[in-house]
CSV table of C-alpha atoms in Angstrom, one decimal:
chain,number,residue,atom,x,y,z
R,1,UNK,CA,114.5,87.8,68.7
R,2,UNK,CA,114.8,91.4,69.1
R,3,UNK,CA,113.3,92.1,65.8
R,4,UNK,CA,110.6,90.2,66.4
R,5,UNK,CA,109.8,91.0,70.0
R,6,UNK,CA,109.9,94.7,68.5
R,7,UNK,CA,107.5,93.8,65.8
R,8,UNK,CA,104.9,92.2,67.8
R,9,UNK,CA,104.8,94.9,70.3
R,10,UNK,CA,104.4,97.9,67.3
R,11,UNK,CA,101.5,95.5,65.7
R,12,UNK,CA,99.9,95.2,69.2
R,13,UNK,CA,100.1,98.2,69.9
R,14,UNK,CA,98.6,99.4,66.4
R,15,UNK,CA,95.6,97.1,66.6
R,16,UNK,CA,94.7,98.6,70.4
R,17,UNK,CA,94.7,101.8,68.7
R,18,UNK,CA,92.2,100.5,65.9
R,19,UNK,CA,90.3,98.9,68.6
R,20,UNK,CA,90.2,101.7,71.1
R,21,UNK,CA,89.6,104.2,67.8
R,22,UNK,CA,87.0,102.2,66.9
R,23,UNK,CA,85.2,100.0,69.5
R,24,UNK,CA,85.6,102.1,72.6
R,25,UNK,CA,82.5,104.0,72.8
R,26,UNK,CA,83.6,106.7,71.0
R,27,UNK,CA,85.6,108.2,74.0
R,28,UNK,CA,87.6,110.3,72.2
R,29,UNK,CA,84.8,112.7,71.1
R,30,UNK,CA,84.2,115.6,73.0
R,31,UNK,CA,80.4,116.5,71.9
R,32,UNK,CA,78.6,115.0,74.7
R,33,UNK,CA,77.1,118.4,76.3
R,34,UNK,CA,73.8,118.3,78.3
R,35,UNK,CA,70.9,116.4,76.1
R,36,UNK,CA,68.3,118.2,74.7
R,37,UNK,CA,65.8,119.6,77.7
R,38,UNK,CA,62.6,121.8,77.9
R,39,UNK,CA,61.4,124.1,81.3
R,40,UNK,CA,59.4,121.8,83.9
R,41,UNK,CA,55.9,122.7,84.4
R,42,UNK,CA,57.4,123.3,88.1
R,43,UNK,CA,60.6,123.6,89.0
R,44,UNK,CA,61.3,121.3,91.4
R,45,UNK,CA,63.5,122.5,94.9
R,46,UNK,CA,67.1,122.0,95.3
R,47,UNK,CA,69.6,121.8,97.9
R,48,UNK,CA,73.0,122.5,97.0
R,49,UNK,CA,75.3,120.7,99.0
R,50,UNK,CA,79.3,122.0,99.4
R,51,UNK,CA,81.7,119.9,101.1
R,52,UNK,CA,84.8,122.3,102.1
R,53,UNK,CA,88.2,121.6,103.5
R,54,UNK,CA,90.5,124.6,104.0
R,55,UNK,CA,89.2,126.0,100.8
R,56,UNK,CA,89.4,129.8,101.5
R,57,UNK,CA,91.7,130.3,98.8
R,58,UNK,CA,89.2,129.6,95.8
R,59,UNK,CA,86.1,130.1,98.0
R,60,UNK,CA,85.9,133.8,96.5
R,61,UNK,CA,85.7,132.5,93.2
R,62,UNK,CA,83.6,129.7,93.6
R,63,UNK,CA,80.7,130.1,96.4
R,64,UNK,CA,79.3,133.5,94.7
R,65,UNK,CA,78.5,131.8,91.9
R,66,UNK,CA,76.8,129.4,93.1
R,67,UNK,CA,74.8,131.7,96.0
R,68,UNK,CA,73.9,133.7,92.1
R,69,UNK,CA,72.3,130.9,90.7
R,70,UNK,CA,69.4,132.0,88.7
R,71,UNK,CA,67.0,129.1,89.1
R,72,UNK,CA,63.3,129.9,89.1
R,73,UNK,CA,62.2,127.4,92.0
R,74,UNK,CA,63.1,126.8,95.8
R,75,UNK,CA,66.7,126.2,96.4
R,76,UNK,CA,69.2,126.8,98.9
R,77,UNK,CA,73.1,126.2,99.8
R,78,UNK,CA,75.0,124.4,102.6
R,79,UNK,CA,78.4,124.4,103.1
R,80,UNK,CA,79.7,122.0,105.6
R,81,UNK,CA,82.8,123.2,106.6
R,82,UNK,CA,85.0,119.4,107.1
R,83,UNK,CA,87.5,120.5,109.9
R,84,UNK,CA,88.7,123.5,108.1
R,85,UNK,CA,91.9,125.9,110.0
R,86,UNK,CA,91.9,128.5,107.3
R,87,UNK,CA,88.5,130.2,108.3
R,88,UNK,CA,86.7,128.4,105.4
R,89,UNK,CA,83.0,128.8,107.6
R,90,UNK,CA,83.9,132.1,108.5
R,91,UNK,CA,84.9,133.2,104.9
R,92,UNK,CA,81.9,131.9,103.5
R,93,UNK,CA,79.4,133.4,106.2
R,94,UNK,CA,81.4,137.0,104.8
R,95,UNK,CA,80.8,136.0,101.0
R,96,UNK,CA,77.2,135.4,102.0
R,97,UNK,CA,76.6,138.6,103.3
R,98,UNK,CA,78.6,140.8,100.3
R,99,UNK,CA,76.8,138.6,97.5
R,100,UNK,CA,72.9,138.2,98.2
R,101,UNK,CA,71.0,135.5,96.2
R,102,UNK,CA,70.5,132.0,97.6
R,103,UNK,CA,70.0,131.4,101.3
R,104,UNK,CA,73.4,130.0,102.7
R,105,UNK,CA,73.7,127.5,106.0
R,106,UNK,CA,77.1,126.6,106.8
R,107,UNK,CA,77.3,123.8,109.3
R,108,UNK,CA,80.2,121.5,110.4
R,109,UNK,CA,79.7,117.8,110.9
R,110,UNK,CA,82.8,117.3,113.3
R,111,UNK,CA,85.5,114.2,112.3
R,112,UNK,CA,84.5,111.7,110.3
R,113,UNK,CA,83.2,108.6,111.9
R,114,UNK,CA,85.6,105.0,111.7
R,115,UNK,CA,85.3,103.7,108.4
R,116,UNK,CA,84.3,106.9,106.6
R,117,UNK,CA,86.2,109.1,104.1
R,118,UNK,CA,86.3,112.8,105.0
R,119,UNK,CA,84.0,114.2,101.6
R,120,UNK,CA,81.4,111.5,102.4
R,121,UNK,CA,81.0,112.1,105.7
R,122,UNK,CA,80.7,116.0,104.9
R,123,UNK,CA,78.0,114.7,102.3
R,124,UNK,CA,76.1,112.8,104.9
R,125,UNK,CA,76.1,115.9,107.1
R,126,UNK,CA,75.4,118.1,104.6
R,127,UNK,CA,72.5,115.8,103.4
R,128,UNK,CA,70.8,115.2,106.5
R,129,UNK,CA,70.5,119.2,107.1
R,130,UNK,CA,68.9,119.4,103.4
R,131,UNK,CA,66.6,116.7,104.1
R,132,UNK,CA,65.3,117.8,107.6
R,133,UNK,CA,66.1,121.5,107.8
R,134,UNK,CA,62.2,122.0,106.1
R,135,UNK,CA,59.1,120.7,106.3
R,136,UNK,CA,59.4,119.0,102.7
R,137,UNK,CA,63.2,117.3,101.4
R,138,UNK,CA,64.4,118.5,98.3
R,139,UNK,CA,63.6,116.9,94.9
R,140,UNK,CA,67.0,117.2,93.9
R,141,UNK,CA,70.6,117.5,95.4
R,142,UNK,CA,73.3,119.3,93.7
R,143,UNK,CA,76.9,118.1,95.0
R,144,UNK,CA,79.3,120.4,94.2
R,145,UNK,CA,82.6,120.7,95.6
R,146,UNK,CA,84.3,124.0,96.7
R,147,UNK,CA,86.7,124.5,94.0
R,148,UNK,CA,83.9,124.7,91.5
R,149,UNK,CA,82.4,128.0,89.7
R,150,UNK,CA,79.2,127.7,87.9
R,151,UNK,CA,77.7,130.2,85.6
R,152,UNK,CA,74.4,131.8,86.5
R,153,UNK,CA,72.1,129.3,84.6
R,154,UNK,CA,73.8,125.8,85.7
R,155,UNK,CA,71.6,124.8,88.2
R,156,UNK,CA,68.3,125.1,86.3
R,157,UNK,CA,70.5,124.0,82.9
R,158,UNK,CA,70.9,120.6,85.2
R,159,UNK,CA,67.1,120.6,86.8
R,160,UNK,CA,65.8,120.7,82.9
R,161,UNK,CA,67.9,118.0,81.6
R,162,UNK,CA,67.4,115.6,84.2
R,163,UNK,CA,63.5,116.4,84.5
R,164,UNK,CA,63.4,116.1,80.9
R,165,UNK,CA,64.7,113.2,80.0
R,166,UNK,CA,63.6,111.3,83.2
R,167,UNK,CA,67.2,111.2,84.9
R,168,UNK,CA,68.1,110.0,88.8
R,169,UNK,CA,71.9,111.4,88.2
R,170,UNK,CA,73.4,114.5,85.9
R,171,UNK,CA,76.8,114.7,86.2
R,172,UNK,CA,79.5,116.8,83.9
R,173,UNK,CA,83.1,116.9,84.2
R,174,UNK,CA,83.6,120.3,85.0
R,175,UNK,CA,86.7,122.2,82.9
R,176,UNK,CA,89.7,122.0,84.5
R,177,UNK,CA,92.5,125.1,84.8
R,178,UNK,CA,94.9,125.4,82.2
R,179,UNK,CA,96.6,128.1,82.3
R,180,UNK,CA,100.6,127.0,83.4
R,181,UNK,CA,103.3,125.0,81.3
R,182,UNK,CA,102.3,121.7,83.4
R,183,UNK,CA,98.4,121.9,83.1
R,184,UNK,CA,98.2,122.5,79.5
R,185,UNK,CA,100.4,119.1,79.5
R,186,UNK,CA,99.0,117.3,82.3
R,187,UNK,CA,95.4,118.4,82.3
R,188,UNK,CA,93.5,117.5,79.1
R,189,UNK,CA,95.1,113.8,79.1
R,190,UNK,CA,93.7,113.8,82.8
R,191,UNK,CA,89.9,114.1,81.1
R,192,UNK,CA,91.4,112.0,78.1
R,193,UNK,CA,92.4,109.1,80.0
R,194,UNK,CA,89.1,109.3,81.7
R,195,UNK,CA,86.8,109.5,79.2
R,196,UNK,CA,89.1,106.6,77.9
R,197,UNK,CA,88.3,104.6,81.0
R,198,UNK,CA,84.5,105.3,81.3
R,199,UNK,CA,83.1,106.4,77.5
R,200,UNK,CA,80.5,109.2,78.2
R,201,UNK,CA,78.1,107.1,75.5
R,202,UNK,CA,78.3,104.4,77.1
R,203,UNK,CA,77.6,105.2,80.8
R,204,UNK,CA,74.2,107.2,79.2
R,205,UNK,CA,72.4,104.8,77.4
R,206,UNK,CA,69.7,103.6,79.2
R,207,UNK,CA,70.5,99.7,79.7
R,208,UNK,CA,74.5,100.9,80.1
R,209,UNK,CA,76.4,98.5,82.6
R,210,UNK,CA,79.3,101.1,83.0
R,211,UNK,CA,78.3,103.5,85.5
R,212,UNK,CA,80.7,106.7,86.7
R,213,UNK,CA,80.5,110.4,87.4
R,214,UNK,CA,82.6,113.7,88.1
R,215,UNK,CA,82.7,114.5,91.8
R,216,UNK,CA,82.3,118.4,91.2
R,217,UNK,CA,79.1,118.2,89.8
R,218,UNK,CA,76.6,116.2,90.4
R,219,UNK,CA,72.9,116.6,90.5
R,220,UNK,CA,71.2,113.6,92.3
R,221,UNK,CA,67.7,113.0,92.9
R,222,UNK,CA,66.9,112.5,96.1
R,223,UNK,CA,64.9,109.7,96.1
R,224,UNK,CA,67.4,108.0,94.5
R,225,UNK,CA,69.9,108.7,96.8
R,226,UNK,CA,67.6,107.4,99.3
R,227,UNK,CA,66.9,104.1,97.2
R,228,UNK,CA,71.1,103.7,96.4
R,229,UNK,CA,71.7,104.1,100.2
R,230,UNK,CA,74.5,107.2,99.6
R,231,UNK,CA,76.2,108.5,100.9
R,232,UNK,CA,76.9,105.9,104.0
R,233,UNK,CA,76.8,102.3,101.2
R,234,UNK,CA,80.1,104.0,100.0
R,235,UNK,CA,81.4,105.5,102.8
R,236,UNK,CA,84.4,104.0,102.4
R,237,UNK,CA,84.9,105.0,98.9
R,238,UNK,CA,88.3,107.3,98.1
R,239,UNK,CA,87.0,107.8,94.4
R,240,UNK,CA,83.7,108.8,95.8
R,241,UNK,CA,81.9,109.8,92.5
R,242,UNK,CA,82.3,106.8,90.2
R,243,UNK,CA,81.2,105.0,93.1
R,244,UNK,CA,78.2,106.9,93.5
R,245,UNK,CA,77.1,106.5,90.1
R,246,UNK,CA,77.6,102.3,90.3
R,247,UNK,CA,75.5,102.5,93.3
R,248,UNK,CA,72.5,104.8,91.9
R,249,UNK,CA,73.2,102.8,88.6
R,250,UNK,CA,72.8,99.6,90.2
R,251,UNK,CA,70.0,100.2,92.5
R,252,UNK,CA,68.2,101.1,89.1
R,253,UNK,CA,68.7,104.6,88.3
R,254,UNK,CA,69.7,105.8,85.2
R,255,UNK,CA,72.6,108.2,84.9
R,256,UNK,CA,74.2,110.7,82.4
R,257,UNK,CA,77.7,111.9,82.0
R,258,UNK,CA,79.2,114.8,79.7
R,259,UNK,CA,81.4,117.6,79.5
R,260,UNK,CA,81.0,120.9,81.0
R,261,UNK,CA,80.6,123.9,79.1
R,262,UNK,CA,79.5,126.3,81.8
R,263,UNK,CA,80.9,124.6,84.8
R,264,UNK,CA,84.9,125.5,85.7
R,265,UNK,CA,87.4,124.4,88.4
R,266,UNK,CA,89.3,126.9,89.4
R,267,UNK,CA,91.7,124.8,91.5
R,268,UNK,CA,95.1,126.5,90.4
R,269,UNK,CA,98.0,123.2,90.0
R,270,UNK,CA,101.1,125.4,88.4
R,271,UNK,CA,103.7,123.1,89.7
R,272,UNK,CA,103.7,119.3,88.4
R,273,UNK,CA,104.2,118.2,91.9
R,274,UNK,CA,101.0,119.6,92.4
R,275,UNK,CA,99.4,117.6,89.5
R,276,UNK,CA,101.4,114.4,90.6
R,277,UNK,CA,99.6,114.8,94.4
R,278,UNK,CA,96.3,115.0,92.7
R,279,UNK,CA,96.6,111.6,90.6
R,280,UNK,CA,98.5,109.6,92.9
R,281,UNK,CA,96.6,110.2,96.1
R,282,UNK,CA,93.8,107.8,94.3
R,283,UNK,CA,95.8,105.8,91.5
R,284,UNK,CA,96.2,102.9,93.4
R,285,UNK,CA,92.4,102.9,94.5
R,286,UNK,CA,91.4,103.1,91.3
R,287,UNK,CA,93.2,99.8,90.9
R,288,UNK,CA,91.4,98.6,94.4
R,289,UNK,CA,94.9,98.1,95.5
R,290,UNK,CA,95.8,95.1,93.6
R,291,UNK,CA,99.3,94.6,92.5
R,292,UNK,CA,98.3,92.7,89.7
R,293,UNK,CA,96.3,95.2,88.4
R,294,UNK,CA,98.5,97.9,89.1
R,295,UNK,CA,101.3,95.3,86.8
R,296,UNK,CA,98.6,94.9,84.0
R,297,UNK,CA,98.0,98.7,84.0
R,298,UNK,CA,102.1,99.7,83.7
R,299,UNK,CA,102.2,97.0,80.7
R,300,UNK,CA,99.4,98.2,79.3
R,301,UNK,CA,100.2,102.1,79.3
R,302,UNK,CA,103.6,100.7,77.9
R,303,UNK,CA,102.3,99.2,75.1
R,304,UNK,CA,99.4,101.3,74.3
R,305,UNK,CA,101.5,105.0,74.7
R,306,UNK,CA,105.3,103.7,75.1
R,307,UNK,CA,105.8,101.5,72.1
R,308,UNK,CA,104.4,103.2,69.2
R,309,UNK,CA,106.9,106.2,69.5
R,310,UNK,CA,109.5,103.5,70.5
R,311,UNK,CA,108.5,101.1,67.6
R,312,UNK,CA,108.6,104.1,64.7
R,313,UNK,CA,111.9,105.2,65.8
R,314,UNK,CA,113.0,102.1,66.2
R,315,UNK,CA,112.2,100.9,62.8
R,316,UNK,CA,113.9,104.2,61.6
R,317,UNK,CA,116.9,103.4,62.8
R,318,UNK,CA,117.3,99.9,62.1
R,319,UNK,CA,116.1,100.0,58.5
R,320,UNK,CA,112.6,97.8,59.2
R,321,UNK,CA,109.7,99.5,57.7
R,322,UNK,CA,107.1,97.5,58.7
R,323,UNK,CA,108.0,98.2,62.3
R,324,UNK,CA,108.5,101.9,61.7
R,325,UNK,CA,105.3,101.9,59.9
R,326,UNK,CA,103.1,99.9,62.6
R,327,UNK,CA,104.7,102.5,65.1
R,328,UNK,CA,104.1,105.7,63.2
R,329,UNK,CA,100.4,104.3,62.6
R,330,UNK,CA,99.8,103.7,66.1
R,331,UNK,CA,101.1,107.0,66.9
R,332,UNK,CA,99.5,108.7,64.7
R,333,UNK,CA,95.5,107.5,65.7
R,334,UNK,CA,96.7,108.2,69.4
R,335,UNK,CA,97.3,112.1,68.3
R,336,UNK,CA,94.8,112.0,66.6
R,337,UNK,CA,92.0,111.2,69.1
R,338,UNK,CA,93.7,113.6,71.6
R,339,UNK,CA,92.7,116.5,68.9
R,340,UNK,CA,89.2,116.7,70.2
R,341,UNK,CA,90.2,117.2,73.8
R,342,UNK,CA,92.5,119.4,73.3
R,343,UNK,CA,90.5,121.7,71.4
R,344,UNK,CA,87.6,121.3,73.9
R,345,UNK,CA,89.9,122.9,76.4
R,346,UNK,CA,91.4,125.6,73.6
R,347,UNK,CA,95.0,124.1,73.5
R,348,UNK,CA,97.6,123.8,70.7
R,349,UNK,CA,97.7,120.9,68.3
R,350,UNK,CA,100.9,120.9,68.8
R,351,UNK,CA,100.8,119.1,72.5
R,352,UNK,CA,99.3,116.3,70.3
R,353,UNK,CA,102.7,114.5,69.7
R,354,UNK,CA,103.5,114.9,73.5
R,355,UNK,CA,100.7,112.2,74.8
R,356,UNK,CA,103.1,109.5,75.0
R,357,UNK,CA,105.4,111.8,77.7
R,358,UNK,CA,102.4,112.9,79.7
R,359,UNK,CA,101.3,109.1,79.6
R,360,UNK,CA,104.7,108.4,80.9
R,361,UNK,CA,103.9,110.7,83.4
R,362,UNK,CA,100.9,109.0,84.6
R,363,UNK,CA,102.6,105.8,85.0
R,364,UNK,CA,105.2,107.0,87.1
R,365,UNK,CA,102.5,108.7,88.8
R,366,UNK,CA,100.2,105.3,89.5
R,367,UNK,CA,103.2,103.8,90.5
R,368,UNK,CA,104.3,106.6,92.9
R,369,UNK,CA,100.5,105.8,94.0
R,370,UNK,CA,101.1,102.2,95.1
R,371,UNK,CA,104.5,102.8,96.7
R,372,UNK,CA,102.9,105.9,99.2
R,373,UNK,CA,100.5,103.4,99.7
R,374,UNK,CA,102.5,100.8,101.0
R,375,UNK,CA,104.4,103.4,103.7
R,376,UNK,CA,101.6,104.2,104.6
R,377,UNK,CA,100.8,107.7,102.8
R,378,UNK,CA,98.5,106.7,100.6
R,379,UNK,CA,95.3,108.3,99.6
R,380,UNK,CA,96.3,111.1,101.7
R,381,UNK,CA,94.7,114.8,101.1
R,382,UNK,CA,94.7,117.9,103.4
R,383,UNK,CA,96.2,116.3,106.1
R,384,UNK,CA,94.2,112.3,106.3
R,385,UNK,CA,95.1,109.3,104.9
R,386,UNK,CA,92.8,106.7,104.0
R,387,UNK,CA,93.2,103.2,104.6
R,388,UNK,CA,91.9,100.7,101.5
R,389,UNK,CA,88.2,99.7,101.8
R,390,UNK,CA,88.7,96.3,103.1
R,391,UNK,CA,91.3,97.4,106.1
R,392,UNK,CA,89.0,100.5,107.2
């Protein structure tokens, strides 16, 4: 029974990998960059809008960049300073004033209201000052948060691909730090798994059904904003970005989600507790706190990531090639796919091997996710915790 238990598990394992290789949108490519894009006639005004939390440790590297922004139209920055006790309003007022470019407001919305998330309710704020602080609303609506550095062109990069090809919401996954032991392990399986989650091919074709985005950068018309009713429809939302894109998605806008080539986070996370606090705090939402889901998802990273290493050594050991083989196979397509991503973010091959120990990571992590949750402490950052949707 062992033998065979073992053998199913290394030939289901194998065929997810063929299936996931082959039928799942392609995720494991890492060419989807902007789409091709021309200059607008005229290029349309912006408002970028920062949400900022006790950020004044990577607000020197972040707002200047974006306060540089080399965009030929009308355009402007707020940063809505959530609550902050570091001097985040104060800091950014100085950087203001030492780097000249873009008009900056920064403005402070005061505690979220009952039901609302602290980022969304910055948004809101920071939204409602972009909308009325002229005597015209902005076409567009960059949301950035404050950990992100753009290069000098992003903003009118984004403003051309979405004007176009005709899109309501351009979003890219900016590149993550990697500089420490644990990032360069942890961090490209982050975007990995993501990618593997919500294929970037699929969420941009124009009659796509799955619908997500990356929270750092996101540029949103306005008028579709208006149309999806966001910020306040998701209010609730802990994974605020892939619920923005379901609700622009569904309130027909189109979307478009890729990589970032000139966009950067430079959040430092050198220990792994630092990487574990950033995963679990929203796991278990992702899973919309179901413990069903959160069983299905541990048996499934088993069998996807656990078992073909398992299986091949396995197999070795006991003298079963067809085991050993299905394992190795498995293994081997799983490595294999991970290449791409860890070129993309200028990593060794080497770490290929290692995605069924970061994987293993990532479950302990989603369950560490539900447990917090359950005492209480879940979905917790700087100092709030967030209750599920349906208890809020």
């Amino acid at each position: 029974m062992g033998l065979l238990t073992a053998a199913c598990a290394a030939y289901a394992s194998l065929a997810a990998w063929l299936w996931l290789t082959l039928a799942q949108g392609m995720f494991w490519r890492t060419d989807v960059r902007l789409p091709p894009r021309t200059a607008p006639a005229h290029w349309p005004s912006v408002a970028i809008v920062v949400p900022a939390r006790d950020e004044a440790e990577v607000l020197p590297r972040s707002l200047p960049s974006l306060i540089a922004q080399d965009y030929p139209g009308e355009a402007e920055v707020i940063l809505v300073d959530d609550g902050s006790t570091d001097g985040t309003g104060e800091l950014a007022r100085r950087l203001a004033q030492e780097h000249p470019g873009l008009p900056l407001t920064v403005v402070s919305p005061g505690d979220p209201a009952p039901g609302w998330t602290g980022k969304l309710w910055a948004l809101r704020h920071g939204i409602a000052v972009a909308r009325t602080a002229h005597s015209a609303e902005p076409d567009f609506l960059l949301l950035t948060d404050a950990d992100i550095a753009h290069e000098p062109d992003s903003l009118r990069e984004l403003v051309a691909a979405a004007t176009s090809a005709d899109l309501d919401l351009v979003s890219q996954m900016a590149r993550l730090r990697v500089v420490g032991v644990w990032e360069r392990l942890v961090v490209p399986a982050f975007v990995y798994f993501f990618a593997q989650l919500y294929p970037f091919r699929r969420i941009n074709r124009p009659s796509a059904r799955t619908a997500a985005a990356a929270g750092g950068c996101v540029l949103l018309r306005t008028t579709a904003a208006v149309r999806a009713g966001v910020p306040d429809r998701i209010r609730q939302a802990v994974i605020d970005d892939v619920s923005l894109a379901r609700a622009v998605q569904r309130s027909g806008g189109r979307i478009w989600l890729g990589l970032a080539e000139r966009v950067d986070s430079v959040r430092p996370y050198p220990a792994l507790a630092d990487l574990w606090r950033m995963v679990s705090r929203s796991a278990y939402a992702q899973l919309r706190h179901q413990p069903l889901l959160l069983a299905g998802t541990v048996a499934g990273l088993a069998l996807v990531y656990l078992v073909p290493p398992a299986a091949l050594l396995a197999g070795l050991a006991t003298g079963h090639p067809a085991v050993a083989w299905a394992g190795g196979l498995a293994w081997l397509l799983m490595a294999g796919t991970y290449l791409p991503m860890l070129r993309y973010y200028r990593q060794s091959v080497a770490l290929a091997p290692l995605l069924p120990f970061t994987a293993l990571l990532y479950l302990l992590m989603t369950v560490d996710s539900a447990v917090q949750h359950y005492r209480g402490r879940g979905a917790a950052w700087k100092g709030r915790t967030y209750a599920r949707p349906s208890d809020a």
